[in-house]
XYZ file of C-alpha atoms in Angstrom:
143
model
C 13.478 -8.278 -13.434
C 10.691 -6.243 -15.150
C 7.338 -6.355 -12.944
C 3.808 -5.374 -14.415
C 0.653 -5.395 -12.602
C -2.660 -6.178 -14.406
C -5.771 -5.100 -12.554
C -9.403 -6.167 -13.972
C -11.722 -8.076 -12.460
C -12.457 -9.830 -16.004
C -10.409 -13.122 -15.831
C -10.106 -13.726 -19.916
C -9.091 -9.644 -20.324
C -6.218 -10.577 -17.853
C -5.174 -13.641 -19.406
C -5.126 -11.741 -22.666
C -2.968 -8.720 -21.792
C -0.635 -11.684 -19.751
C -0.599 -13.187 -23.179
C 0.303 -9.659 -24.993
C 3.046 -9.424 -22.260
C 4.535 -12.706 -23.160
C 5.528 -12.148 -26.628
C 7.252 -8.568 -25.578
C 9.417 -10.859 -22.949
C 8.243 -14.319 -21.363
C 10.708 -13.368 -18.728
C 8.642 -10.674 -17.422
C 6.633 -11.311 -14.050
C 2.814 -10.143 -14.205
C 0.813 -9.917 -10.693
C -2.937 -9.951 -11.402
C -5.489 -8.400 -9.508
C -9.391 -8.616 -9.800
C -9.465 -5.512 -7.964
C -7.658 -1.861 -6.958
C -7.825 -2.515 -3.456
C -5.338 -5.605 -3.379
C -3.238 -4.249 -5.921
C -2.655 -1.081 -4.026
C -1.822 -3.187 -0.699
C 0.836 -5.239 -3.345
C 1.962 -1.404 -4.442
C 2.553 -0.289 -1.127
C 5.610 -3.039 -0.802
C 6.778 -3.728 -4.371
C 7.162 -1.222 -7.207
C 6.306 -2.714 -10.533
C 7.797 -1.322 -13.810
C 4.185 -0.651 -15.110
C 0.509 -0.926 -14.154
C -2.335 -1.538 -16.611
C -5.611 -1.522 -15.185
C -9.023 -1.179 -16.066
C -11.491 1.438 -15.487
C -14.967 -0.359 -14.381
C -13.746 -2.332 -11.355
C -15.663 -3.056 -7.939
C -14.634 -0.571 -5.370
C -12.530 1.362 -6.388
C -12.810 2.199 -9.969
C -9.878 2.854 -12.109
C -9.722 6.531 -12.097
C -9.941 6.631 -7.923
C -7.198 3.736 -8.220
C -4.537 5.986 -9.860
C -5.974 9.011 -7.769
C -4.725 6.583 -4.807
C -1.341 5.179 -6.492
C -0.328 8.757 -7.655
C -0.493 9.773 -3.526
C 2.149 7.975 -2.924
C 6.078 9.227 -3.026
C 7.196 5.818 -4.631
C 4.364 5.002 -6.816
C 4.406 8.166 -8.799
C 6.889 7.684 -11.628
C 5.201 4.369 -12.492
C 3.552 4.151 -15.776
C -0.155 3.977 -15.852
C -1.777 2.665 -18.770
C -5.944 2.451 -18.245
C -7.583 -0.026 -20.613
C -11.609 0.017 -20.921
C -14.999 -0.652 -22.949
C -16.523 2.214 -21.579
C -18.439 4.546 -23.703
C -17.381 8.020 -21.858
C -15.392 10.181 -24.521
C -14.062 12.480 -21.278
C -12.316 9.475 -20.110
C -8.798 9.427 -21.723
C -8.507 13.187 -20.319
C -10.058 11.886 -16.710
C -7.527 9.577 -16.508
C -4.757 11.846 -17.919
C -5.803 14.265 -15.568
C -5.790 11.952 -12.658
C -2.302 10.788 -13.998
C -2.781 7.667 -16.465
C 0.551 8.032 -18.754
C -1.598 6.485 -21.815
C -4.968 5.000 -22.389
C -6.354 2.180 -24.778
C -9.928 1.420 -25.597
C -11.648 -2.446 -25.959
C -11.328 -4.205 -27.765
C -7.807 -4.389 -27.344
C -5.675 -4.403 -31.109
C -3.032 -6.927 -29.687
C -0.640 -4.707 -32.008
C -1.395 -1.308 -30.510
C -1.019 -2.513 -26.925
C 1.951 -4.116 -27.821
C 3.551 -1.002 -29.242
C 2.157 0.750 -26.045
C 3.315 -1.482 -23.215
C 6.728 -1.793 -24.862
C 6.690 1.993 -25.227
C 5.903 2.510 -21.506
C 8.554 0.253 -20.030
C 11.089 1.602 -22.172
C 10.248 4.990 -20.999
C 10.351 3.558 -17.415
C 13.587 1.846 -17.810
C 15.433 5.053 -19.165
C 14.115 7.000 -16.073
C 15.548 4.602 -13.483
C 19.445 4.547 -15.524
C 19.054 8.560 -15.757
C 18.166 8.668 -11.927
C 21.472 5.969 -11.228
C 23.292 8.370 -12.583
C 22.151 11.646 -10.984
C 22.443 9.217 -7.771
C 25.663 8.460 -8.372
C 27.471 10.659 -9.622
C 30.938 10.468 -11.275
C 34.008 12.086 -10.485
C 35.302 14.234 -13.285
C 38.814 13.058 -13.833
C 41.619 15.833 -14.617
C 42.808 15.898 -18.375
């Protein structure tokens, strides 16, 4: 089953990107966090298909988040998308940098993020059949 996690400590902007989810697949399960910390704990023993997070959160903000989540063997193929109001043009290549796969600004076009969360799990599914197969490789049988 597909897995996302949704980390901002803004209620309404989780229930909206939950929402957003939905209509891509109602099947898909969404943890939500109000902060990095407890999402990274959740990290640590699950491995979602995709994390969307926000950049101004307490503690941790988002850029030290994926700083953290990109130290880890397991959590570094994940997608990353960062989502924020925040006026800083240098963001997007921060959290590039840092190793956000894409970036959207508030307020969210439903649309775009759409496009953009379907685009990212895609891109995550293909990765985990091309690594099944150089897993498991196939005998080549004679003509």
């Amino acid at each position: 089953m597909t897995s996302i996690v949704i980390i901002d400590d803004v209620k309404g902007n989780r229930l909206i990107l939950g929402k957003i989810i939905e209509t891509i697949d109602p099947n898909i399960s969404v943890q939500n966090f109000d902060c990095a910390e407890l999402a990274l704990a959740w990290i640590n023993n699950q491995t979602p298909d995709l994390v969307i997070t926000d950049y101004k959160l307490p503690g941790l903000d988002g850029i030290e988040f994926i700083e953290r989540l990109r130290s880890g063997y397991k959590s570094r193929e994940i997608p990353v998308l960062m989502i924020t109001m925040a006026g800083d043009l240098l963001l997007p290549t921060r959290a590039r940098g840092v190793g956000a796969t894409a970036f959207l600004r508030r307020p969210v076009d439903h649309h775009l993020a759409r496009a953009r969360i379907r685009s990212l799990l895609s891109r995550r599914h293909s990765r985990g059949r091309l690594q099944l197969i150089i897993d498991n490789p196939q005998p080549c049988s004679p003509p």
